[in-house]
Tab-separated table of C-alpha atoms and ligand atoms in Angstrom:
chain	number	residue	atom	x	y	z
A	1	MET	CA	0.000	0.000	0.000
A	2	ALA	CA	1.778	3.152	-1.187
A	3	LEU	CA	-1.120	5.550	-0.585
A	4	PHE	CA	-1.263	7.801	2.480
A	5	PRO	CA	-4.136	6.476	4.580
A	6	THR	CA	-5.920	9.860	4.538
A	7	TYR	CA	-9.261	8.193	3.822
A	8	ASN	CA	-11.097	5.417	5.650
A	9	ARG	CA	-11.879	3.488	2.507
A	10	PHE	CA	-14.710	0.994	2.194
A	11	ASP	CA	-14.040	-2.384	0.631
A	12	PHE	CA	-15.670	-1.543	-2.706
A	13	SER	CA	-13.644	-1.047	-5.900
A	14	ILE	CA	-15.472	0.285	-8.928
A	15	SER	CA	-14.716	-1.156	-12.351
A	16	GLU	CA	-17.442	0.558	-14.391
A	17	ALA	CA	-20.191	3.136	-13.918
A	18	THR	CA	-23.112	4.310	-16.052
A	19	GLY	CA	-25.909	6.651	-14.979
A	20	THR	CA	-26.908	5.816	-11.388
A	21	ILE	CA	-25.317	2.337	-11.417
A	22	VAL	CA	-21.771	1.474	-10.412
A	23	THR	CA	-20.356	-2.028	-10.869
A	24	ASP	CA	-17.557	-3.318	-8.664
A	25	ILE	CA	-14.614	-5.495	-9.704
A	26	HIS	CA	-16.606	-8.632	-8.731
A	27	GLY	CA	-19.549	-7.644	-10.924
A	28	ASN	CA	-21.809	-6.467	-8.066
A	29	LYS	CA	-24.045	-3.554	-9.008
A	30	CYS	CA	-24.889	-0.673	-6.652
A	31	LEU	CA	-27.116	2.380	-6.887
A	32	ASP	CA	-24.840	5.385	-6.501
A	33	PHE	CA	-26.660	7.757	-4.142
A	34	GLY	CA	-23.406	9.551	-3.275
A	35	THR	CA	-22.283	10.507	-6.819
A	36	GLY	CA	-18.655	10.850	-5.740
A	37	ILE	CA	-19.758	13.339	-3.031
A	38	GLY	CA	-22.140	15.360	-5.160
A	39	VAL	CA	-19.996	15.407	-8.294
A	40	CYS	CA	-21.682	13.277	-10.965
A	41	ASN	CA	-24.924	15.283	-10.910
A	42	LEU	CA	-25.756	14.008	-14.396
A	43	GLY	CA	-24.914	10.436	-13.463
A	44	HIS	CA	-21.796	8.570	-14.526
A	45	ARG	CA	-20.558	9.136	-18.072
A	46	HIS	CA	-23.567	11.196	-19.156
A	47	PRO	CA	-23.637	10.956	-22.989
A	48	ALA	CA	-23.519	14.736	-23.591
A	49	VAL	CA	-20.550	15.167	-21.251
A	50	GLN	CA	-18.757	12.106	-22.623
A	51	LYS	CA	-19.200	13.339	-26.213
A	52	ALA	CA	-17.954	16.839	-25.362
A	53	VAL	CA	-14.847	15.527	-23.595
A	54	GLU	CA	-14.090	13.002	-26.355
A	55	GLU	CA	-14.348	15.772	-28.955
A	56	GLN	CA	-12.030	18.017	-26.947
A	57	LEU	CA	-9.560	15.120	-26.540
A	58	THR	CA	-9.073	15.110	-30.291
A	59	LYS	CA	-8.356	18.880	-30.371
A	60	TYR	CA	-5.948	19.860	-27.554
A	61	TRP	CA	-5.577	18.973	-23.876
A	62	HIS	CA	-3.792	21.887	-22.334
A	63	VAL	CA	-2.417	25.297	-23.111
A	64	SER	CA	-1.235	27.887	-20.661
A	65	ASN	CA	-3.565	30.562	-19.379
A	66	LEU	CA	-1.184	32.993	-21.063
A	67	TYR	CA	-3.225	32.376	-24.219
A	68	LYS	CA	-6.893	33.040	-24.958
A	69	GLN	CA	-9.181	30.017	-24.704
A	70	PRO	CA	-12.646	30.596	-26.170
A	71	ILE	CA	-14.037	27.541	-24.375
A	72	GLN	CA	-13.258	29.204	-21.016
A	73	GLU	CA	-15.140	32.318	-22.156
A	74	GLU	CA	-18.115	30.170	-23.165
A	75	VAL	CA	-18.304	28.380	-19.815
A	76	ALA	CA	-17.848	31.643	-17.908
A	77	LYS	CA	-20.725	33.143	-19.899
A	78	GLY	CA	-22.813	30.038	-19.200
A	79	ILE	CA	-22.338	30.741	-15.493
A	80	THR	CA	-22.778	34.524	-15.504
A	81	ASP	CA	-25.812	34.460	-17.846
A	82	ASN	CA	-27.501	32.168	-15.350
A	83	SER	CA	-26.462	33.777	-12.068
A	84	THR	CA	-25.989	37.072	-10.269
A	85	GLY	CA	-22.241	36.968	-10.997
A	86	ASP	CA	-20.350	38.882	-13.688
A	87	TYR	CA	-16.793	37.488	-13.687
A	88	VAL	CA	-15.400	33.960	-13.280
A	89	PHE	CA	-11.987	32.661	-12.202
A	90	PHE	CA	-11.406	28.980	-13.007
A	91	CYS	CA	-9.389	26.626	-10.826
A	92	ASN	CA	-9.413	22.869	-10.149
A	93	SER	CA	-11.249	22.161	-6.905
A	94	GLY	CA	-13.633	23.461	-4.290
A	95	ALA	CA	-10.899	24.442	-1.863
A	96	GLU	CA	-9.139	26.426	-4.586
A	97	ALA	CA	-12.381	28.200	-5.501
A	98	ASN	CA	-12.903	29.186	-1.852
A	99	GLU	CA	-9.252	30.171	-1.546
A	100	ALA	CA	-9.777	32.525	-4.502
A	101	ALA	CA	-12.949	33.924	-2.893
A	102	ILE	CA	-11.126	34.635	0.376
A	103	LYS	CA	-8.223	36.277	-1.451
A	104	LEU	CA	-10.563	38.398	-3.561
A	105	ALA	CA	-12.622	39.484	-0.538
A	106	ARG	CA	-9.519	40.623	1.358
A	107	LYS	CA	-7.956	42.356	-1.621
A	108	ALA	CA	-11.137	44.082	-2.791
A	109	THR	CA	-12.143	45.365	0.651
A	110	GLY	CA	-8.715	45.960	2.189
A	111	LYS	CA	-10.158	44.277	5.297
A	112	GLU	CA	-9.063	40.987	6.859
A	113	LYS	CA	-11.659	39.250	8.982
A	114	ILE	CA	-13.792	36.498	7.469
A	115	ILE	CA	-16.772	35.200	9.439
A	116	THR	CA	-17.790	31.595	8.779
A	117	PHE	CA	-19.953	29.150	10.747
A	118	ASN	CA	-19.617	26.267	13.167
A	119	GLN	CA	-19.984	22.876	11.410
A	120	SER	CA	-19.185	24.454	8.045
A	121	PHE	CA	-16.846	22.825	5.546
A	122	HIS	CA	-14.888	24.861	3.016
A	123	GLY	CA	-11.835	22.739	2.175
A	124	ARG	CA	-8.434	21.496	3.292
A	125	THR	CA	-5.944	24.181	2.227
A	126	PHE	CA	-4.661	26.503	4.948
A	127	ALA	CA	-7.134	29.305	4.203
A	128	THR	CA	-10.113	27.004	3.705
A	129	MET	CA	-9.171	24.893	6.726
A	130	ALA	CA	-9.176	28.105	8.764
A	131	ALA	CA	-12.560	28.935	7.246
A	132	THR	CA	-13.948	25.508	8.162
A	133	GLY	CA	-15.822	25.605	11.462
A	134	GLN	CA	-14.774	22.118	12.586
A	135	GLU	CA	-11.928	21.672	15.076
A	136	LYS	CA	-11.162	18.139	13.858
A	137	VAL	CA	-10.267	19.431	10.380
A	138	ARG	CA	-7.678	21.871	11.811
A	139	ASP	CA	-6.273	19.599	14.498
A	140	GLY	CA	-2.476	19.161	14.443
A	141	PHE	CA	-1.703	21.557	11.601
A	142	GLY	CA	-0.215	24.351	13.667
A	143	PRO	CA	-1.157	28.022	13.563
A	144	MET	CA	-4.077	28.680	11.257
A	145	LEU	CA	-4.400	31.604	8.892
A	146	GLU	CA	-5.509	34.446	11.132
A	147	LYS	CA	-8.684	36.526	11.302
A	148	PHE	CA	-11.308	33.826	10.877
A	149	ALA	CA	-14.205	33.789	13.339
A	150	TYR	CA	-17.056	31.313	13.659
A	151	ALA	CA	-20.687	32.259	14.158
A	152	THR	CA	-23.609	29.952	14.931
A	153	PHE	CA	-25.489	28.807	11.837
A	154	ASN	CA	-29.022	30.200	11.576
A	155	GLU	CA	-28.465	32.661	14.475
A	156	ILE	CA	-28.116	36.208	13.209
A	157	ASP	CA	-27.148	37.623	16.624
A	158	SER	CA	-24.012	35.499	16.622
A	159	VAL	CA	-23.011	37.161	13.329
A	160	ASN	CA	-23.813	40.639	14.615
A	161	LYS	CA	-21.546	40.052	17.613
A	162	LEU	CA	-18.567	39.176	15.386
A	163	ILE	CA	-18.887	41.898	12.747
A	164	ASP	CA	-16.475	44.794	13.196
A	165	GLU	CA	-14.875	47.467	10.993
A	166	ASN	CA	-12.169	44.972	9.889
A	167	THR	CA	-14.685	42.401	8.567
A	168	ALA	CA	-14.254	41.702	4.873
A	169	ALA	CA	-16.864	38.979	4.388
A	170	VAL	CA	-19.277	36.433	5.760
A	171	MET	CA	-18.944	33.075	4.036
A	172	LEU	CA	-21.386	30.173	4.250
A	173	GLU	CA	-23.049	27.189	2.606
A	174	VAL	CA	-26.817	27.691	2.188
A	175	VAL	CA	-27.159	24.041	3.108
A	176	GLN	CA	-24.313	22.831	5.305
A	177	GLY	CA	-23.345	19.601	3.566
A	178	GLU	CA	-20.505	17.903	5.427
A	179	GLY	CA	-21.896	19.401	8.645
A	180	GLY	CA	-25.042	17.252	8.422
A	181	VAL	CA	-27.304	18.563	5.622
A	182	ILE	CA	-28.574	21.576	7.546
A	183	PRO	CA	-30.418	24.146	5.416
A	184	ALA	CA	-30.231	27.832	6.309
A	185	THR	CA	-33.619	29.232	7.296
A	186	GLU	CA	-35.197	31.844	5.042
A	187	SER	CA	-35.346	34.445	7.801
A	188	PHE	CA	-31.671	33.925	8.634
A	189	MET	CA	-30.557	34.343	5.028
A	190	THR	CA	-32.686	37.454	4.531
A	191	GLU	CA	-31.366	39.006	7.739
A	192	LEU	CA	-27.796	38.007	6.906
A	193	ALA	CA	-27.971	39.659	3.478
A	194	THR	CA	-29.314	42.840	5.128
A	195	VAL	CA	-26.680	42.822	7.871
A	196	CYS	CA	-23.879	42.360	5.314
A	197	LYS	CA	-25.142	45.209	3.159
A	198	LYS	CA	-25.598	47.540	6.135
A	199	ASN	CA	-22.058	46.888	7.393
A	200	ASP	CA	-20.367	46.919	3.997
A	201	VAL	CA	-19.391	43.277	4.409
A	202	LEU	CA	-19.275	40.918	1.415
A	203	LEU	CA	-21.543	37.887	1.285
A	204	ILE	CA	-19.743	34.799	-0.051
A	205	ILE	CA	-21.833	31.711	-0.746
A	206	ASP	CA	-20.001	28.399	-1.012
A	207	GLU	CA	-22.097	26.605	-3.670
A	208	ILE	CA	-19.609	23.783	-4.110
A	209	GLN	CA	-22.107	21.177	-2.943
A	210	THR	CA	-25.382	23.051	-3.433
A	211	GLY	CA	-24.727	24.505	-6.905
A	212	ILE	CA	-25.400	23.174	-10.430
A	213	GLY	CA	-28.961	21.975	-9.843
A	214	ARG	CA	-28.353	19.933	-6.682
A	215	THR	CA	-31.096	21.690	-4.691
A	216	GLY	CA	-33.540	21.923	-7.610
A	217	LYS	CA	-32.377	25.428	-8.571
A	218	LYS	CA	-29.328	26.366	-10.619
A	219	PHE	CA	-27.714	27.686	-7.420
A	220	GLY	CA	-28.808	27.196	-3.826
A	221	TYR	CA	-28.898	30.932	-3.048
A	222	GLU	CA	-31.884	31.282	-5.436
A	223	HIS	CA	-34.108	29.648	-2.787
A	224	TYR	CA	-33.557	32.679	-0.572
A	225	GLY	CA	-34.014	35.613	-2.957
A	226	ILE	CA	-30.560	36.975	-2.109
A	227	GLU	CA	-27.594	38.015	-4.238
A	228	PRO	CA	-24.128	36.940	-3.138
A	229	ASP	CA	-21.202	39.239	-3.904
A	230	ILE	CA	-19.096	36.167	-4.560
A	231	PHE	CA	-19.975	32.479	-4.925
A	232	THR	CA	-17.935	29.376	-5.535
A	233	LEU	CA	-18.487	26.218	-7.560
A	234	ALA	CA	-16.712	22.891	-8.103
A	235	LYS	CA	-18.026	19.303	-7.758
A	236	GLY	CA	-21.034	19.137	-10.143
A	237	LEU	CA	-19.614	21.711	-12.549
A	238	GLY	CA	-17.417	19.126	-14.302
A	239	ASN	CA	-19.552	16.031	-13.575
A	240	GLY	CA	-16.349	14.140	-12.689
A	241	LEU	CA	-13.668	16.187	-14.405
A	242	PRO	CA	-11.830	18.337	-11.854
A	243	VAL	CA	-12.832	21.993	-12.045
A	244	GLY	CA	-13.599	24.835	-9.662
A	245	ALA	CA	-14.867	28.359	-10.223
A	246	MET	CA	-15.026	31.571	-8.226
A	247	VAL	CA	-17.728	33.935	-9.459
A	248	ALA	CA	-17.997	37.575	-8.425
A	249	LYS	CA	-19.875	40.752	-9.202
A	250	GLN	CA	-18.573	43.407	-11.581
A	251	GLU	CA	-17.283	45.752	-8.885
A	252	PHE	CA	-14.560	43.302	-7.822
A	253	VAL	CA	-12.983	42.783	-11.236
A	254	ASP	CA	-10.112	45.228	-10.653
A	255	ALA	CA	-8.957	43.429	-7.492
A	256	PHE	CA	-8.069	40.375	-9.582
A	257	GLY	CA	-6.060	42.086	-12.315
A	258	PRO	CA	-3.129	40.556	-14.230
A	259	GLY	CA	-0.617	38.800	-11.963
A	260	SER	CA	-2.864	38.841	-8.866
A	261	HIS	CA	-3.921	35.195	-8.921
A	262	GLY	CA	-3.573	32.180	-11.182
A	263	SER	CA	-3.478	28.437	-11.731
A	264	THR	CA	-1.593	26.350	-14.284
A	265	PHE	CA	-4.437	23.898	-14.783
A	266	GLY	CA	-7.369	26.222	-13.983
A	267	GLY	CA	-9.855	26.221	-16.851
A	268	ASN	CA	-8.291	23.134	-18.449
A	269	PRO	CA	-10.015	22.577	-21.824
A	270	LEU	CA	-11.118	18.997	-21.031
A	271	ALA	CA	-12.750	20.189	-17.805
A	272	MET	CA	-14.239	23.152	-19.696
A	273	ALA	CA	-15.711	20.838	-22.343
A	274	ALA	CA	-17.358	18.821	-19.579
A	275	ALA	CA	-18.583	21.970	-17.807
A	276	LYS	CA	-20.067	23.401	-20.992
A	277	ALA	CA	-22.072	20.216	-21.577
A	278	VAL	CA	-23.137	20.160	-17.906
A	279	LEU	CA	-24.412	23.745	-17.967
A	280	THR	CA	-26.236	23.272	-21.275
A	281	THR	CA	-27.993	20.194	-19.891
A	282	ILE	CA	-28.808	21.326	-16.343
A	283	PHE	CA	-29.546	25.039	-16.851
A	284	ASN	CA	-32.761	24.258	-18.594
A	285	GLU	CA	-36.194	24.897	-17.125
A	286	ASN	CA	-37.569	21.447	-17.941
A	287	PHE	CA	-34.548	19.710	-16.467
A	288	LEU	CA	-34.772	21.643	-13.204
A	289	GLN	CA	-38.545	21.189	-13.035
A	290	ASP	CA	-37.925	17.452	-13.327
A	291	VAL	CA	-35.361	17.607	-10.489
A	292	GLU	CA	-37.931	19.333	-8.260
A	293	GLU	CA	-40.495	16.636	-9.069
A	294	LYS	CA	-38.037	13.852	-8.270
A	295	ALA	CA	-37.077	15.616	-5.052
A	296	THR	CA	-40.734	15.730	-4.039
A	297	TYR	CA	-41.152	12.055	-4.892
A	298	LEU	CA	-38.037	11.105	-2.909
A	299	ASN	CA	-39.324	13.149	0.025
A	300	GLU	CA	-42.704	11.376	-0.063
A	301	GLN	CA	-40.975	7.998	-0.114
A	302	LEU	CA	-38.683	8.940	2.776
A	303	ILE	CA	-41.563	10.297	4.867
A	304	GLU	CA	-43.608	7.153	4.251
A	305	HIS	CA	-40.925	4.485	4.681
A	306	ILE	CA	-37.934	5.918	6.542
A	307	ALA	CA	-39.166	8.678	8.878
A	308	PRO	CA	-41.331	6.276	10.980
A	309	LEU	CA	-38.371	3.974	11.802
A	310	SER	CA	-37.362	4.131	15.480
A	311	PHE	CA	-33.683	4.613	14.538
A	312	VAL	CA	-34.443	7.806	12.598
A	313	ARG	CA	-34.573	11.215	14.304
A	314	GLU	CA	-35.271	13.607	11.432
A	315	ILE	CA	-35.144	13.918	7.650
A	316	ARG	CA	-33.788	17.151	6.157
A	317	GLN	CA	-33.920	17.870	2.451
A	318	LYS	CA	-33.339	20.598	-0.125
A	319	GLY	CA	-33.906	19.314	-3.657
A	320	LEU	CA	-31.873	16.149	-4.147
A	321	MET	CA	-29.671	16.855	-1.130
A	322	VAL	CA	-30.936	14.727	1.744
A	323	GLY	CA	-29.878	14.061	5.327
A	324	ILE	CA	-31.367	11.181	7.308
A	325	ASP	CA	-30.450	12.131	10.874
A	326	CYS	CA	-30.315	9.003	13.025
A	327	LYS	CA	-30.221	8.368	16.755
A	328	ALA	CA	-26.716	6.830	16.723
A	329	ASN	CA	-23.463	6.837	14.759
A	330	VAL	CA	-24.127	5.684	11.190
A	331	SER	CA	-20.674	4.951	9.737
A	332	SER	CA	-20.954	1.219	10.530
A	333	LEU	CA	-24.079	1.087	8.347
A	334	ILE	CA	-22.269	1.922	5.123
A	335	PRO	CA	-20.902	-1.615	4.471
A	336	LYS	CA	-24.367	-3.052	5.208
A	337	LEU	CA	-25.910	-0.609	2.730
A	338	ILE	CA	-23.305	-1.540	0.111
A	339	GLU	CA	-24.223	-5.181	0.642
A	340	LYS	CA	-27.879	-4.268	0.039
A	341	GLY	CA	-26.839	-2.519	-3.175
A	342	ILE	CA	-26.542	1.185	-2.451
A	343	LEU	CA	-23.730	3.705	-1.943
A	344	VAL	CA	-24.606	6.600	0.369
A	345	LEU	CA	-22.539	9.133	2.308
A	346	VAL	CA	-22.155	10.075	5.928
A	347	ALA	CA	-22.263	13.695	7.146
A	348	GLY	CA	-21.351	14.470	10.727
A	349	GLU	CA	-21.661	11.382	12.953
A	350	THR	CA	-25.317	10.549	12.781
A	351	VAL	CA	-26.461	11.621	9.329
A	352	LEU	CA	-26.789	9.426	6.260
A	353	ARG	CA	-26.451	11.782	3.316
A	354	LEU	CA	-28.054	11.059	-0.051
A	355	LEU	CA	-26.830	12.929	-3.134
A	356	PRO	CA	-28.306	10.902	-6.010
A	357	PRO	CA	-27.718	11.943	-9.604
A	358	LEU	CA	-30.241	14.562	-10.751
A	359	THR	CA	-31.048	12.092	-13.543
A	360	VAL	CA	-32.163	9.388	-11.082
A	361	SER	CA	-35.388	7.586	-12.048
A	362	LYS	CA	-38.438	7.054	-9.829
A	363	GLU	CA	-37.781	3.308	-9.880
A	364	GLU	CA	-34.236	3.892	-8.657
A	365	ILE	CA	-35.595	6.133	-5.892
A	366	GLU	CA	-37.968	3.345	-4.824
A	367	GLN	CA	-35.166	0.748	-4.882
A	368	ALA	CA	-32.918	3.043	-2.858
A	369	VAL	CA	-35.554	3.660	-0.210
A	370	THR	CA	-36.151	-0.105	0.082
A	371	CYS	CA	-32.404	-0.776	0.562
A	372	ILE	CA	-32.134	1.935	3.223
A	373	LYS	CA	-35.256	0.748	5.016
A	374	ASP	CA	-33.996	-2.856	5.065
A	375	VAL	CA	-30.845	-1.758	6.868
A	376	LEU	CA	-32.237	0.946	9.172
A	377	GLN	CA	-35.184	-1.078	10.429
A	378	THR	CA	-32.883	-3.650	12.011
A	379	GLU	CA	-30.885	-0.989	13.912
A	380	LYS	CA	-31.582	-0.828	17.630
A	381	VAL	CA	-31.555	2.455	19.503
A	382	SER	CA	-29.788	2.083	22.819
A	383	VAL	CA	-31.152	4.382	25.547
B	401	PLP	C1	-19.284	23.065	0.701
B	401	PLP	C2	-17.924	22.592	0.326
B	401	PLP	N1	-16.945	23.483	0.147
B	401	PLP	C3	-15.703	23.103	-0.205
B	401	PLP	C4	-15.389	21.773	-0.398
B	401	PLP	C5	-13.984	21.387	-0.803
B	401	PLP	O1	-13.970	20.951	-2.100
B	401	PLP	P1	-12.714	20.123	-2.686
B	401	PLP	O2	-12.697	18.819	-1.968
B	401	PLP	O3	-12.997	20.006	-4.151
B	401	PLP	O4	-11.500	20.935	-2.403
B	401	PLP	C6	-16.375	20.811	-0.227
B	401	PLP	C7	-16.066	19.382	-0.390
B	401	PLP	O5	-16.720	18.509	0.104
B	401	PLP	C8	-17.679	21.227	0.147
B	401	PLP	O6	-18.668	20.342	0.334
């Protein structure tokens, strides 16, 4: 074994994947309700994405960002035409997108403090680790990047207490993903947007998990009728090809002038080809309407079959982002669920997280709910 053991890996090795189905090296098939942690939003090897990448493979694979790349312009326009943002910086991951957002916020405002939230997750680089409101992520890595402060999610007073004249931005996920699938309340988001505006503080939304149709809207912030100054994307944007994006409003363009920030691979043409196909497919009214309908159907199934189980505390859902909060630690259930034929994720200690492809069928939803019920109904709650 020559890999650092940074992941607790399950004994499941994929040999092939199509749509919602992954097949392991022994030929066992599983429903993929984790989609590589919210990445393959269009399912595995979606035909439009596959075609776009194959076509790009025959043209060129990489040139430096010192040269113009029309495909980057096209993807950037696909994002800005469909969002409140005006300018896009491409990178390769979620952490890099958030890193760019933090850098831009500091440079554009000349202020230093960034307020984030307990239980948030923003990445594993030094800046994004400092932004992440989870002690276990920072443990053992020495002094963190300074001037990060953590407020309590959904409590506006905790934000008010931390805001001062040195505050550059408040940064948050509209649904905390890794933290346990916890949606922001509407009143909190409305108040937060007002507080930020009043205090001249930027609002950064981390849409890395919630963006690109995951919650039934193009971007999660749309549920709240607010406009972020900056938002970040990754995961679903490339449907499996590594790409990240930091998107900001017009007034911040000068802070990221030539030489201020960069990435060798950012905006790689293969990733851009995938992203272009993803945006064309998902940013379509019928597609998103269909996602909302599937989300409603999944919710009905969960309420009927899973919510009544004694092991289950609560079900939280925004679009096709679901948390089944249980009364005990759930990590030991994952191998049992794999045996039943489904891959799901864990968030926090007690939450089973479902992030099915947005292309999932009703039959697959029914099969998934049956698998989960079979496993959860045998779990005993110790008091
Ligand atoms: C909300 C959020 N932000 C940032 C990240 C970090 O993304 P990456 O792992 O691509 O660096 C993640 C990853 O899970 C995430 O869920």
